[in-house]
PDB file of C-alpha atoms in Angstrom:
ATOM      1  CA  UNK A 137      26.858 -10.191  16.624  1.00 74.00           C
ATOM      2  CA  UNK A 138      28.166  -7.578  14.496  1.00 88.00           C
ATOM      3  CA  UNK A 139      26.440  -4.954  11.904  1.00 95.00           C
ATOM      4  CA  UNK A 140      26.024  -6.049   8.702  1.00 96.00           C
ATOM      5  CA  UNK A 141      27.665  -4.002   6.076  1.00 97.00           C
ATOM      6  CA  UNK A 142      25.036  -3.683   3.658  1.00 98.00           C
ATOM      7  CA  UNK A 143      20.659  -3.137   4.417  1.00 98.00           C
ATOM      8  CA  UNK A 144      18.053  -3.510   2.150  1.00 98.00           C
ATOM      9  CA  UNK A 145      15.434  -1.098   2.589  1.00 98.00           C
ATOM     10  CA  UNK A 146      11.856  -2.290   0.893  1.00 98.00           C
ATOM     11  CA  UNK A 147       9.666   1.173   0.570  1.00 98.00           C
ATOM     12  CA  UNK A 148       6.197   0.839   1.860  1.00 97.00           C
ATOM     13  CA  UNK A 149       4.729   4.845   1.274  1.00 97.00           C
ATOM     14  CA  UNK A 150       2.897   3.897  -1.820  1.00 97.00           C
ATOM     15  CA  UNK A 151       1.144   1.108  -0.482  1.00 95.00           C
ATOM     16  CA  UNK A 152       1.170   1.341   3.815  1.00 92.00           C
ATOM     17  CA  UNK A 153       1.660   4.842   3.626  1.00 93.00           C
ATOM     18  CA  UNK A 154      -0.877   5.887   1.087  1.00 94.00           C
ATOM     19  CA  UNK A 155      -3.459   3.318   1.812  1.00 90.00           C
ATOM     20  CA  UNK A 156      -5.392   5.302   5.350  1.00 85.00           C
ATOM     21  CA  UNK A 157      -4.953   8.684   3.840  1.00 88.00           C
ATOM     22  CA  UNK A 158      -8.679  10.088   3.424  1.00 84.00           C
ATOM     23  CA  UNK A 159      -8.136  12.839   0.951  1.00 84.00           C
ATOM     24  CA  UNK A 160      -8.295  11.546  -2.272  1.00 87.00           C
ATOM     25  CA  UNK A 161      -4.412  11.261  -4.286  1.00 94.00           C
ATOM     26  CA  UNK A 162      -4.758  11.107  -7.835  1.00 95.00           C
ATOM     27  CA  UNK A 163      -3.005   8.927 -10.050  1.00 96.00           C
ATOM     28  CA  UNK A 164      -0.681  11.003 -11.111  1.00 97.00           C
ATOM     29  CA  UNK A 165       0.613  11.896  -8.085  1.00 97.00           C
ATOM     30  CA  UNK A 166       1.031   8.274  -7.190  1.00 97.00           C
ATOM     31  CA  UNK A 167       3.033   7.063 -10.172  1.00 98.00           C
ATOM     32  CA  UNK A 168       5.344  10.132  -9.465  1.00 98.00           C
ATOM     33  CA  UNK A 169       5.846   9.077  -5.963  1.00 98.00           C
ATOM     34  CA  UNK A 170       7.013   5.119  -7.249  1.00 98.00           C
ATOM     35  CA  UNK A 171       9.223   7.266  -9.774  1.00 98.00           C
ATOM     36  CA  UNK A 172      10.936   9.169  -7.644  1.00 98.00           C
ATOM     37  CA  UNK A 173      11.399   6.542  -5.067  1.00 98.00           C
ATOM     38  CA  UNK A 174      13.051   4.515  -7.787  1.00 98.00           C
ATOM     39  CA  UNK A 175      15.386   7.223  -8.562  1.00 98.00           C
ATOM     40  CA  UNK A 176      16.441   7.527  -5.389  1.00 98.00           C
ATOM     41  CA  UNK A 177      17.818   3.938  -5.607  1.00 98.00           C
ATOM     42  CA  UNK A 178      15.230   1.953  -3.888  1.00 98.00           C
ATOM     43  CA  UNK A 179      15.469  -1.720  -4.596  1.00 98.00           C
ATOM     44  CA  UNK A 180      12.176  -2.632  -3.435  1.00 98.00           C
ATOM     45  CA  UNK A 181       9.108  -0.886  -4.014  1.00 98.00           C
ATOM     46  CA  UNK A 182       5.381  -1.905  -2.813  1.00 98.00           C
ATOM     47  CA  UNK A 183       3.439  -0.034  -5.114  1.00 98.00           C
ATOM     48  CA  UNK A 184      -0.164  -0.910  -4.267  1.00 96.00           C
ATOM     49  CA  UNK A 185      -2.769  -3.761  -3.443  1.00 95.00           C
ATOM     50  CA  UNK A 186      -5.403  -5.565  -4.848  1.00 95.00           C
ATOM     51  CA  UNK A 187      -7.821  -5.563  -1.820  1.00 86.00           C
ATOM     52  CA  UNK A 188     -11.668  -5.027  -2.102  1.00 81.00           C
ATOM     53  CA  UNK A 189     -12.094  -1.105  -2.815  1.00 79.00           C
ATOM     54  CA  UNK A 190     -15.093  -0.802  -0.501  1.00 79.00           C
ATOM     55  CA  UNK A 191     -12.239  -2.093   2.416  1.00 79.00           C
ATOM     56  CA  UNK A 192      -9.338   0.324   1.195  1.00 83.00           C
ATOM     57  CA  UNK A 193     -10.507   2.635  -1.424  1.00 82.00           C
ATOM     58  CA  UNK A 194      -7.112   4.309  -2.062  1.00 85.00           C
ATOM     59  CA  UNK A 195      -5.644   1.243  -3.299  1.00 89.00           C
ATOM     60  CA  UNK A 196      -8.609   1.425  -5.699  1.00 87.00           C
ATOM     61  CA  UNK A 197      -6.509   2.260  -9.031  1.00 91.00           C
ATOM     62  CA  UNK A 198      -3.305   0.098  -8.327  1.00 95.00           C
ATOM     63  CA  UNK A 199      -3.553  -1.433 -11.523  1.00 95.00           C
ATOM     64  CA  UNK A 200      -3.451   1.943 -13.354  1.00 96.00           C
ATOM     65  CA  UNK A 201      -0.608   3.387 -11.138  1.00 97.00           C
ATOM     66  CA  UNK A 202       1.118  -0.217 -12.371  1.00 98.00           C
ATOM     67  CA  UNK A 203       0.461   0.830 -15.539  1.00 97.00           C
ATOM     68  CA  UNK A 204       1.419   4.135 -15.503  1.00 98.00           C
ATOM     69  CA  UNK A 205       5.092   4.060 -13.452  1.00 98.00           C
ATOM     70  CA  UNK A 206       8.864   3.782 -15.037  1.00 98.00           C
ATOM     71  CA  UNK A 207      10.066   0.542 -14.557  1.00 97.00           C
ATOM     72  CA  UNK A 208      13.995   0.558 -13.976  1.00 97.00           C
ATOM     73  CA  UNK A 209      16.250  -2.426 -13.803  1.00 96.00           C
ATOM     74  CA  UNK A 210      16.854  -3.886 -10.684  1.00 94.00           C
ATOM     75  CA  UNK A 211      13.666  -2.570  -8.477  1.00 98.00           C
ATOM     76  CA  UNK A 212      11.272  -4.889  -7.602  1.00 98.00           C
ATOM     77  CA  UNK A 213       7.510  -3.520  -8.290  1.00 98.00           C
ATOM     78  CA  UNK A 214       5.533  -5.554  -5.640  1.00 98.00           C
ATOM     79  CA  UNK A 215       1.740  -5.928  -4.694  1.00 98.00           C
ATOM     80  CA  UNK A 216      -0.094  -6.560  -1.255  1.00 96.00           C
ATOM     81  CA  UNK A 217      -2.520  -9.670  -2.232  1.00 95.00           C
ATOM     82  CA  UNK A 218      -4.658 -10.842   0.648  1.00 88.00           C
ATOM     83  CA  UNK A 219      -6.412 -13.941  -1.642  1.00 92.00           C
ATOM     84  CA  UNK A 220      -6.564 -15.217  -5.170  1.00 95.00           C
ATOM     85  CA  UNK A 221      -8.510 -12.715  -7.056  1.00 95.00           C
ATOM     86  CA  UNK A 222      -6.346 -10.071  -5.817  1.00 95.00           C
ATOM     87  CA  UNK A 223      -3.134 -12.134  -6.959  1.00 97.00           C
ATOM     88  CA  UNK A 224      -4.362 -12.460 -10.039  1.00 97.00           C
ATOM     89  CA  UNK A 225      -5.238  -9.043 -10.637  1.00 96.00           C
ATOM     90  CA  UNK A 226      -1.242  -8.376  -9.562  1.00 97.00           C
ATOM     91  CA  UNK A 227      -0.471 -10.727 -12.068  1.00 97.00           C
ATOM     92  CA  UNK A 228      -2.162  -9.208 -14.770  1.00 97.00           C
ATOM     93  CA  UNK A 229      -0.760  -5.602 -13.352  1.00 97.00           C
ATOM     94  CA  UNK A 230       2.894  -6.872 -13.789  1.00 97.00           C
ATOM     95  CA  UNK A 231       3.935  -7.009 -10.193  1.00 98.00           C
ATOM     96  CA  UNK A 232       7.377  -8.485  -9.737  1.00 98.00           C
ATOM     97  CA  UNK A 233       6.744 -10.052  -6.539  1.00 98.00           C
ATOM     98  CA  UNK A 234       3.063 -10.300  -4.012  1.00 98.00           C
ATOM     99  CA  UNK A 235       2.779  -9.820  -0.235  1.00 98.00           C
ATOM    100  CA  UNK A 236       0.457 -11.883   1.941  1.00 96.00           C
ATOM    101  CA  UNK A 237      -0.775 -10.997   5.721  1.00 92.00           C
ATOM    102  CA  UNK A 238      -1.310 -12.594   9.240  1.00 93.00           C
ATOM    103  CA  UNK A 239      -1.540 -11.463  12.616  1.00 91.00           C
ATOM    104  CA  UNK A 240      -0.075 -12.755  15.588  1.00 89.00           C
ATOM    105  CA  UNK A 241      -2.979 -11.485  17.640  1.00 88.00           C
ATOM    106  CA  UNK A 242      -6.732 -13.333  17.511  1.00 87.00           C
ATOM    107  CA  UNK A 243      -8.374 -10.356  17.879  1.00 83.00           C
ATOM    108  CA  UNK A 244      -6.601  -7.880  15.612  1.00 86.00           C
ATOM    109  CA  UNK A 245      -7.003 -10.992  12.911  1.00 81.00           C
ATOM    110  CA  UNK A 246     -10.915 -10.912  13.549  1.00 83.00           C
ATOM    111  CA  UNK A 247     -11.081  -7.022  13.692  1.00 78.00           C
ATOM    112  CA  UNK A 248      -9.002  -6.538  10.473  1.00 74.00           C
ATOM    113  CA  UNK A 249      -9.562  -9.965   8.065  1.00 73.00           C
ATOM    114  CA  UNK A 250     -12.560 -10.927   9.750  1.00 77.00           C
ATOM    115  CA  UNK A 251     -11.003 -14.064  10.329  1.00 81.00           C
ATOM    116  CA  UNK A 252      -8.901 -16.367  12.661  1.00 85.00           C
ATOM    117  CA  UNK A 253      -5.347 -16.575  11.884  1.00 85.00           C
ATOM    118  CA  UNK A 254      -5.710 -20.597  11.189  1.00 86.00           C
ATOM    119  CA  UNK A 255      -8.518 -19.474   8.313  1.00 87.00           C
ATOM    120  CA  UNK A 256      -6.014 -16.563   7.152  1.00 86.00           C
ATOM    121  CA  UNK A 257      -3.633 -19.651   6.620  1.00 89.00           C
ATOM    122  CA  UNK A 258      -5.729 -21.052   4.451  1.00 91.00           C
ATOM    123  CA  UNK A 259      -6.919 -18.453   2.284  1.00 90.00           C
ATOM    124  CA  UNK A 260      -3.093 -17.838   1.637  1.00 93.00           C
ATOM    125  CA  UNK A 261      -3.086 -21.808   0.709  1.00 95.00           C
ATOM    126  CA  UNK A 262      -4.152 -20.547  -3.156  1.00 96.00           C
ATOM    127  CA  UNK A 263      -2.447 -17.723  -3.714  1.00 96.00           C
ATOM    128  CA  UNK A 264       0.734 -19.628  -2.565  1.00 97.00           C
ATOM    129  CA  UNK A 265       0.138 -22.341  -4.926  1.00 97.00           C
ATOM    130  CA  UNK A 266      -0.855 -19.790  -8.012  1.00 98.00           C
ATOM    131  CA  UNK A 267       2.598 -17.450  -7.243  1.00 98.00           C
ATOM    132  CA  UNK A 268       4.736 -21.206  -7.470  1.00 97.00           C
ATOM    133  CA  UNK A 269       3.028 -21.961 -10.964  1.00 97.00           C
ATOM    134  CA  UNK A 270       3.861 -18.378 -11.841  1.00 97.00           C
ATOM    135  CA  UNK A 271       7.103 -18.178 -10.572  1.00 97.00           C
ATOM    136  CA  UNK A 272       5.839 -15.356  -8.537  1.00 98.00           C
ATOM    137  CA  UNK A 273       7.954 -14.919  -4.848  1.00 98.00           C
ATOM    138  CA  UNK A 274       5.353 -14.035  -1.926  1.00 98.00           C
ATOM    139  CA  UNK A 275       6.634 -12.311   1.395  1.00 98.00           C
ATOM    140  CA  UNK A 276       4.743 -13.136   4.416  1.00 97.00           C
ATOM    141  CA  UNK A 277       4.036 -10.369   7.043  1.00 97.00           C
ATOM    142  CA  UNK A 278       2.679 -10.765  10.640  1.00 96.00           C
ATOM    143  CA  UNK A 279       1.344  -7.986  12.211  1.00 93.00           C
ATOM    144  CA  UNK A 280       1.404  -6.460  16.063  1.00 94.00           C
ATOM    145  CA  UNK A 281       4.570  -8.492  17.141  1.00 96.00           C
ATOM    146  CA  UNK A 282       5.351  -6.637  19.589  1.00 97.00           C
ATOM    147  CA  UNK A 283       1.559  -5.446  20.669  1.00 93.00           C
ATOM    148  CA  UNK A 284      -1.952  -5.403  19.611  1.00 91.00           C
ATOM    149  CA  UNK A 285      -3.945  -2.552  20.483  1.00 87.00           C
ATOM    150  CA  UNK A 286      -6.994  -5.650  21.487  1.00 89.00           C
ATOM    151  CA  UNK A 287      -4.787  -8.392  23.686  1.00 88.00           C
ATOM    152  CA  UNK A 288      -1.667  -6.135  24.652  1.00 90.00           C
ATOM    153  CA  UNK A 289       1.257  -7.485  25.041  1.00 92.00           C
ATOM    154  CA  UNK A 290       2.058 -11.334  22.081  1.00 94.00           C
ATOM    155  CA  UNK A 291       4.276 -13.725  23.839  1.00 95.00           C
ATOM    156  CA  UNK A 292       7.289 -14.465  21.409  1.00 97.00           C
ATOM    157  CA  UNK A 293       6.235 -17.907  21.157  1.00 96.00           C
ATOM    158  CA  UNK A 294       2.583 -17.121  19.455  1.00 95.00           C
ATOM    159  CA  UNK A 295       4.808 -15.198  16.581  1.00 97.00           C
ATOM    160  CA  UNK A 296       6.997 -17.619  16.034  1.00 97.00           C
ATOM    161  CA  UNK A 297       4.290 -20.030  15.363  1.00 96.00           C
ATOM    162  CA  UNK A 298       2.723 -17.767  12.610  1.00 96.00           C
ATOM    163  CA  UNK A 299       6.196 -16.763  11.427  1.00 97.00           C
ATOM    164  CA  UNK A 300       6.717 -20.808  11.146  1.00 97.00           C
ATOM    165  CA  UNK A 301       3.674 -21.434   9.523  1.00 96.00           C
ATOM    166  CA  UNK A 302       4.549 -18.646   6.703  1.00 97.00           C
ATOM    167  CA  UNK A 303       7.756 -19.895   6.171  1.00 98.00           C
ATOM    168  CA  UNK A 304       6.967 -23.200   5.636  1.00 97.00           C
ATOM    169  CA  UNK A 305       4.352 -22.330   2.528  1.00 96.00           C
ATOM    170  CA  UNK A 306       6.890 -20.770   1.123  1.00 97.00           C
ATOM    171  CA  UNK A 307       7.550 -17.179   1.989  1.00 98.00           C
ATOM    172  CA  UNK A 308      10.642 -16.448   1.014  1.00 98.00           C
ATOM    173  CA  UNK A 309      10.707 -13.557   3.479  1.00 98.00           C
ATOM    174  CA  UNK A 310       8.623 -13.493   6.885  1.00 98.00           C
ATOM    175  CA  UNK A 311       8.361  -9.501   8.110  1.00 98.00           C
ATOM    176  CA  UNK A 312       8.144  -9.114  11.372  1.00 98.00           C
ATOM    177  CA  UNK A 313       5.730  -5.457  12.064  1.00 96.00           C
ATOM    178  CA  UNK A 314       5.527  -3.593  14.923  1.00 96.00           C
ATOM    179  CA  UNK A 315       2.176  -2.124  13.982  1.00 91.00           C
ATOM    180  CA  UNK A 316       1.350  -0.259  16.911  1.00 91.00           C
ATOM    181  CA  UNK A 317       5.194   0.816  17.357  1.00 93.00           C
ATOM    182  CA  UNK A 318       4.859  -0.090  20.693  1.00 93.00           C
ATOM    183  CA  UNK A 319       7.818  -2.496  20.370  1.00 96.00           C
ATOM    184  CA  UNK A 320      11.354  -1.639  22.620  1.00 98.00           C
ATOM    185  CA  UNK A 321      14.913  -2.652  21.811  1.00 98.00           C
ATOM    186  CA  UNK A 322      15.019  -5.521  24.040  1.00 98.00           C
ATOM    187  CA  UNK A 323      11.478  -7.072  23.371  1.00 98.00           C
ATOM    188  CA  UNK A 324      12.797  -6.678  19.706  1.00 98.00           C
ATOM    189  CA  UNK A 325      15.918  -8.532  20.571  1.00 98.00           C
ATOM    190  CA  UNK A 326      14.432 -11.232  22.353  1.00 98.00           C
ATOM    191  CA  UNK A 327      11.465 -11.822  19.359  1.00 98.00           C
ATOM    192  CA  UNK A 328      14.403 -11.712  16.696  1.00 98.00           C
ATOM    193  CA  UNK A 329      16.299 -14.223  18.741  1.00 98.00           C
ATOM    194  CA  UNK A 330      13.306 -16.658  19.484  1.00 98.00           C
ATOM    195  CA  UNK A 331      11.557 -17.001  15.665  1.00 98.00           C
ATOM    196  CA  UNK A 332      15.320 -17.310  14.512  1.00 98.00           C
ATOM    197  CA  UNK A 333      15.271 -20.762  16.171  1.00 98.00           C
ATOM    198  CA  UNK A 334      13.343 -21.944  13.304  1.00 96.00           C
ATOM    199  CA  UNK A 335      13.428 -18.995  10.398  1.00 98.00           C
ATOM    200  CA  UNK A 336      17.115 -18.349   9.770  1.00 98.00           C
ATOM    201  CA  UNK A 337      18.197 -14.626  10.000  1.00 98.00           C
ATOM    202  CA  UNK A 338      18.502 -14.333   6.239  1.00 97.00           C
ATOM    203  CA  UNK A 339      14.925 -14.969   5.771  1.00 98.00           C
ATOM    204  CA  UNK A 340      13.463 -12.825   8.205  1.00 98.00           C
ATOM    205  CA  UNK A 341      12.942  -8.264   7.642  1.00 98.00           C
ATOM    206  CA  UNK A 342      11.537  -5.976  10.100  1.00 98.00           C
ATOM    207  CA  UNK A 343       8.871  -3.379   9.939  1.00 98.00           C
ATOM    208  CA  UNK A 344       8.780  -0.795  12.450  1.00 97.00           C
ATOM    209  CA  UNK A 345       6.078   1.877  13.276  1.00 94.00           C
ATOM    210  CA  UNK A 346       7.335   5.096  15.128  1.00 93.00           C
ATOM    211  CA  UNK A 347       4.506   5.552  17.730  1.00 91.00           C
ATOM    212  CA  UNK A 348       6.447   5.815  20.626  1.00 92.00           C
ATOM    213  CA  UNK A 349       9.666   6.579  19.243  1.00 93.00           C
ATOM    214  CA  UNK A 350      11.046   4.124  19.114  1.00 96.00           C
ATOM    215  CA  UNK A 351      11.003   2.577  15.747  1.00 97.00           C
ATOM    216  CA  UNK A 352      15.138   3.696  14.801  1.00 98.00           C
ATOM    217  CA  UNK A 353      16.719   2.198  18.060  1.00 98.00           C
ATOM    218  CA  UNK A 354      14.206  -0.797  17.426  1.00 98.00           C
ATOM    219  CA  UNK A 355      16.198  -1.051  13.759  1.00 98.00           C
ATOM    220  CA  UNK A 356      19.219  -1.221  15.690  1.00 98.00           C
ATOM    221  CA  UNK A 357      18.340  -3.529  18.103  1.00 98.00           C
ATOM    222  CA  UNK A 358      17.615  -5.891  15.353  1.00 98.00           C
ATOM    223  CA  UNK A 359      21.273  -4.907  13.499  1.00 98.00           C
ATOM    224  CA  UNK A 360      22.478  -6.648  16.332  1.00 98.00           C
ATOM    225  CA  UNK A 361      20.561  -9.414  15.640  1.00 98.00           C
ATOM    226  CA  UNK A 362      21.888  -9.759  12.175  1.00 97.00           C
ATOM    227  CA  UNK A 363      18.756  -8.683  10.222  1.00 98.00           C
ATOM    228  CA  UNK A 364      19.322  -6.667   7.638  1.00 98.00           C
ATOM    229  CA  UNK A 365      15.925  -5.959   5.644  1.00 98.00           C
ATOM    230  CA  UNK A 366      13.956  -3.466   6.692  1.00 98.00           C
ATOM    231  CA  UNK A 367      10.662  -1.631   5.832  1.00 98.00           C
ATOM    232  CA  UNK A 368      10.185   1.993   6.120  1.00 98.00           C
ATOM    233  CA  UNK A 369       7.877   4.578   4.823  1.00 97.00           C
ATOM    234  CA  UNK A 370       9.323   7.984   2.626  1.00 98.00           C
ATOM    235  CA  UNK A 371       8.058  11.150   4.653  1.00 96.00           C
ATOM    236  CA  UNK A 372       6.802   8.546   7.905  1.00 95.00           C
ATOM    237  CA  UNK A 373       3.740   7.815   5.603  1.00 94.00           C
ATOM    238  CA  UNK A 374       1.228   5.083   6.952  1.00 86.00           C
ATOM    239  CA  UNK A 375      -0.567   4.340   9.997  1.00 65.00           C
ATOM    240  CA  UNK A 376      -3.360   1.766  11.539  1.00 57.00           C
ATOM    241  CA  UNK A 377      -6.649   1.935  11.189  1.00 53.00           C
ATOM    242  CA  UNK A 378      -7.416  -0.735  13.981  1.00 51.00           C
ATOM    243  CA  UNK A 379      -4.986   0.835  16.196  1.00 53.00           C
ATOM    244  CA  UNK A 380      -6.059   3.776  18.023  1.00 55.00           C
ATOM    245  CA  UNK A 381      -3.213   6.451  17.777  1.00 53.00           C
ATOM    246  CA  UNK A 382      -1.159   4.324  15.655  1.00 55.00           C
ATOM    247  CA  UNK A 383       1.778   7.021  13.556  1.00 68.00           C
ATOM    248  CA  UNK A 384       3.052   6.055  10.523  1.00 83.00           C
ATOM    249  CA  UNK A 385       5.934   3.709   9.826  1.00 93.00           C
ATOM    250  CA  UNK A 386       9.586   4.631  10.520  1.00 97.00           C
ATOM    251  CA  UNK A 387      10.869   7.630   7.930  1.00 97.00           C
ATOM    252  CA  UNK A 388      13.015   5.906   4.525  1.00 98.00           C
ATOM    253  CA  UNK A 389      15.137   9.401   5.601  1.00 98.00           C
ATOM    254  CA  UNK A 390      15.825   8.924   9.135  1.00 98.00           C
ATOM    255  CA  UNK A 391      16.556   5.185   8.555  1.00 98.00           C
ATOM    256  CA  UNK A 392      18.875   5.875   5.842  1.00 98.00           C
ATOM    257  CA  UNK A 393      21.026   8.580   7.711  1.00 98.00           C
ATOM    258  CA  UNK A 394      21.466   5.991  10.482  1.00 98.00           C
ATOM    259  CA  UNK A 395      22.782   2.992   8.090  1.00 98.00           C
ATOM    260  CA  UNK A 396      24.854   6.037   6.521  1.00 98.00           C
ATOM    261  CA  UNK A 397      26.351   7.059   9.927  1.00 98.00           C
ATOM    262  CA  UNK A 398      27.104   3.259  10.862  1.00 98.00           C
ATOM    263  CA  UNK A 399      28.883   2.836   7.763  1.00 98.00           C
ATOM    264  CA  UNK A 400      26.375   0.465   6.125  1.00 98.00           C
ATOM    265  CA  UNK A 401      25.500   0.781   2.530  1.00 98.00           C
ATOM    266  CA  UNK A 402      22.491   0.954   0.899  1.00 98.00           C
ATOM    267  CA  UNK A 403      22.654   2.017  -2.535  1.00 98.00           C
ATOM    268  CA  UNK A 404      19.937   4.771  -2.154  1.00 98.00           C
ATOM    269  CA  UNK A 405      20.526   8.355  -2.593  1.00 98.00           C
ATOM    270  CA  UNK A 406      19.680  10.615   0.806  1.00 98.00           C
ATOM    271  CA  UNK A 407      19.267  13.945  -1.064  1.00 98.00           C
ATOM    272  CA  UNK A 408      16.749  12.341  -3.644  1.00 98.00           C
ATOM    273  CA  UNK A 409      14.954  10.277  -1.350  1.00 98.00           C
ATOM    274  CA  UNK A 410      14.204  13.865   0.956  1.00 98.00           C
ATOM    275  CA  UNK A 411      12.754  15.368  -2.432  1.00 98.00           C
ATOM    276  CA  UNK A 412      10.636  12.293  -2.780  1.00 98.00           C
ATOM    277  CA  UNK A 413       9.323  12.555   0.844  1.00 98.00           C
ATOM    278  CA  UNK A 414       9.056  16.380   0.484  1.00 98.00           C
ATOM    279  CA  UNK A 415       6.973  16.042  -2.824  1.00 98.00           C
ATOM    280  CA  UNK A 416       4.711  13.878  -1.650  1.00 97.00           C
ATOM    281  CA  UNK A 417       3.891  15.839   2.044  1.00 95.00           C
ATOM    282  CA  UNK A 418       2.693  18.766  -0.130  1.00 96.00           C
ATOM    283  CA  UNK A 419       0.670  16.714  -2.075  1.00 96.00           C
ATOM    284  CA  UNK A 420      -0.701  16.006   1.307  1.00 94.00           C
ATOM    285  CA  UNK A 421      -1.062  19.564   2.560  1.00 93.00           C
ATOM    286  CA  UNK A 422       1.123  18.622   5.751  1.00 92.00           C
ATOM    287  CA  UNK A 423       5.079  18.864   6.654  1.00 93.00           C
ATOM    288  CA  UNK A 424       7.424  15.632   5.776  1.00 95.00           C
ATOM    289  CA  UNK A 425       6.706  12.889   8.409  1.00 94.00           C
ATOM    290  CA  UNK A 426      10.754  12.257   8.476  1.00 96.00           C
ATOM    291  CA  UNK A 427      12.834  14.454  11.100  1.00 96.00           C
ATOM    292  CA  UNK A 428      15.548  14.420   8.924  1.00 97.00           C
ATOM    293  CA  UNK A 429      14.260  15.949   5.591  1.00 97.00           C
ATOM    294  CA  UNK A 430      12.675  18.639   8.730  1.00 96.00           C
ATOM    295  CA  UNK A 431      16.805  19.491   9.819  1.00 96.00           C
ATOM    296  CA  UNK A 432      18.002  19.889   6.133  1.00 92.00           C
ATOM    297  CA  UNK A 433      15.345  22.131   5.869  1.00 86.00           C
ATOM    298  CA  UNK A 434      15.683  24.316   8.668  1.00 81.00           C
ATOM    299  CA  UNK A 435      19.280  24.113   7.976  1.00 77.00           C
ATOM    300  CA  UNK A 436      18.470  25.984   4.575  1.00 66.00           C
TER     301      UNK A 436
END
């Protein structure tokens, strides 16, 4: 199969980057990340999530960093909602577009919803039915696709069956995540190839953490497969919290000079979007996440 000639990136560093950081990032600095990241081009943004704050108390003030951010034409503002009260509260925020969860794992469903994927299912059954009366789209995610730090390795099969079951509410878009970024090219391959029996390419992103390095040649693997929406994290924000050693997702830099050296457009500006990743790391008190932004730097 050949490359596609144009990607999507969908930017998750306000939301799955942000969200495990313990030192406390003020609101401020959180609108100015989803600013920045917008004038670098991104299309898609996640911005926040309406979760419980006791659960995730970064995500606390996403309705005031909702409030707060320039909106430009053509980017998608989007929320993480895991039930109805939290879609409603990204309804009332203004988000464009809400986010849903699963696991393909038992355990890791247990250990991080406190609940078995079949019951996950049916909390989404709500929110799926309030984002059609509101003309809201959802994306569906399923999480440790290629590994779960609890049960090891997921047989293709069991994530196709929660990929299926997504789909068929009415996710418009069923993410594939690599949580643990344990994932390799050819497991990759082979999971593309098997859920695209039922989910057509089109309809199907990946989401790739960098824990073993392998989270770029994982991107490519899936090129090959003809998907061409993927998620990635300015500055390698982001992590696990039920994964032990778990890094951050895949650098928006490092992805983005890839598709630039293959030739693939993306509509997102390089230079901007390593000022964006470098603003936010010294908010942080720690260097860029992104190997990239780390070269044009030593190079100056």
């Amino acid at each position: 199969m050949s490359l596609p000639t144009a990607v999507t990136l969908k930017e998750m560093g306000p939301r799955d980057g942000l969200q495990n950081e313990a030192r406390a990032i003020s609101r401020a600095d959180k609108v100015r990340l989803v600013d920045d990241l917008s004038r670098a081009g991104l299309s898609h943004i996640e911005v926040g999530s309406f979760v419980s704050p006791r659960w995730v108390p970064q995500m606390a003030g996403s309705q005031a960093v909702f409030a707060d951010i320039e909106r430009r034409s053509g980017t998608v503002y989007a929320a993480l909602t895991p039930n109805l009260k939290g879609f409603e509260l990204a309804l009332q925020a203004g988000a464009d577009e809400v986010a849903i969860f699963a696991a393909a794992s038992e355990t890791f469903s247990q250990r991080n919803i406190n609940c078995s994927i079949s019951e996950s299912m049916q909390r989404f059954e709500p929110v799926m039915s309030a984002a059609a009366s509101a003309g809201i789209r959802v994306r569906g995610y399923v999480s440790c696709v290629l590994g779960c730090p609890y049960e090891g390795e997921i047989p293709a099969s069991q994530v196709a069956s929660v990929a299926r079951e997504l789909h068929a509410m009415g996710c418009y878009e069923t993410v594939l995540s690599d949580t643990i970024g344990t994932g390799t090219p050819g497991a990759t391959r082979n999971l593309f190839a098997v859920v695209a029996r039922d989910i057509p390419r089109e309809h199907l992103a990946g989401h790739f953490h960098d824990t073993y390095g392998q989270a770029l040649a994982n991107i490519y693997a899936s090129l090959l497969e003809g998907i061409n929406v993927f998620d990635s994290a300015v500055a390698g924000l982001g992590g696990c919290p039920y994964a032990s050693g778990a890094t951050g997702n895949v650098a928006s830099e490092d992805v983005l000079y890839m598709l630039q050296g293959l030739g693939i457009h993306t509509g997102i500006d390089l230079e901007l979007l390593i000022q964006a990743g470098n603003r936010i790391s010294a908010v942080l008190h720690r260097p860029t996440g992104s190997r990239v932004a780390r070269a044009r730097q030593a190079d100056h």
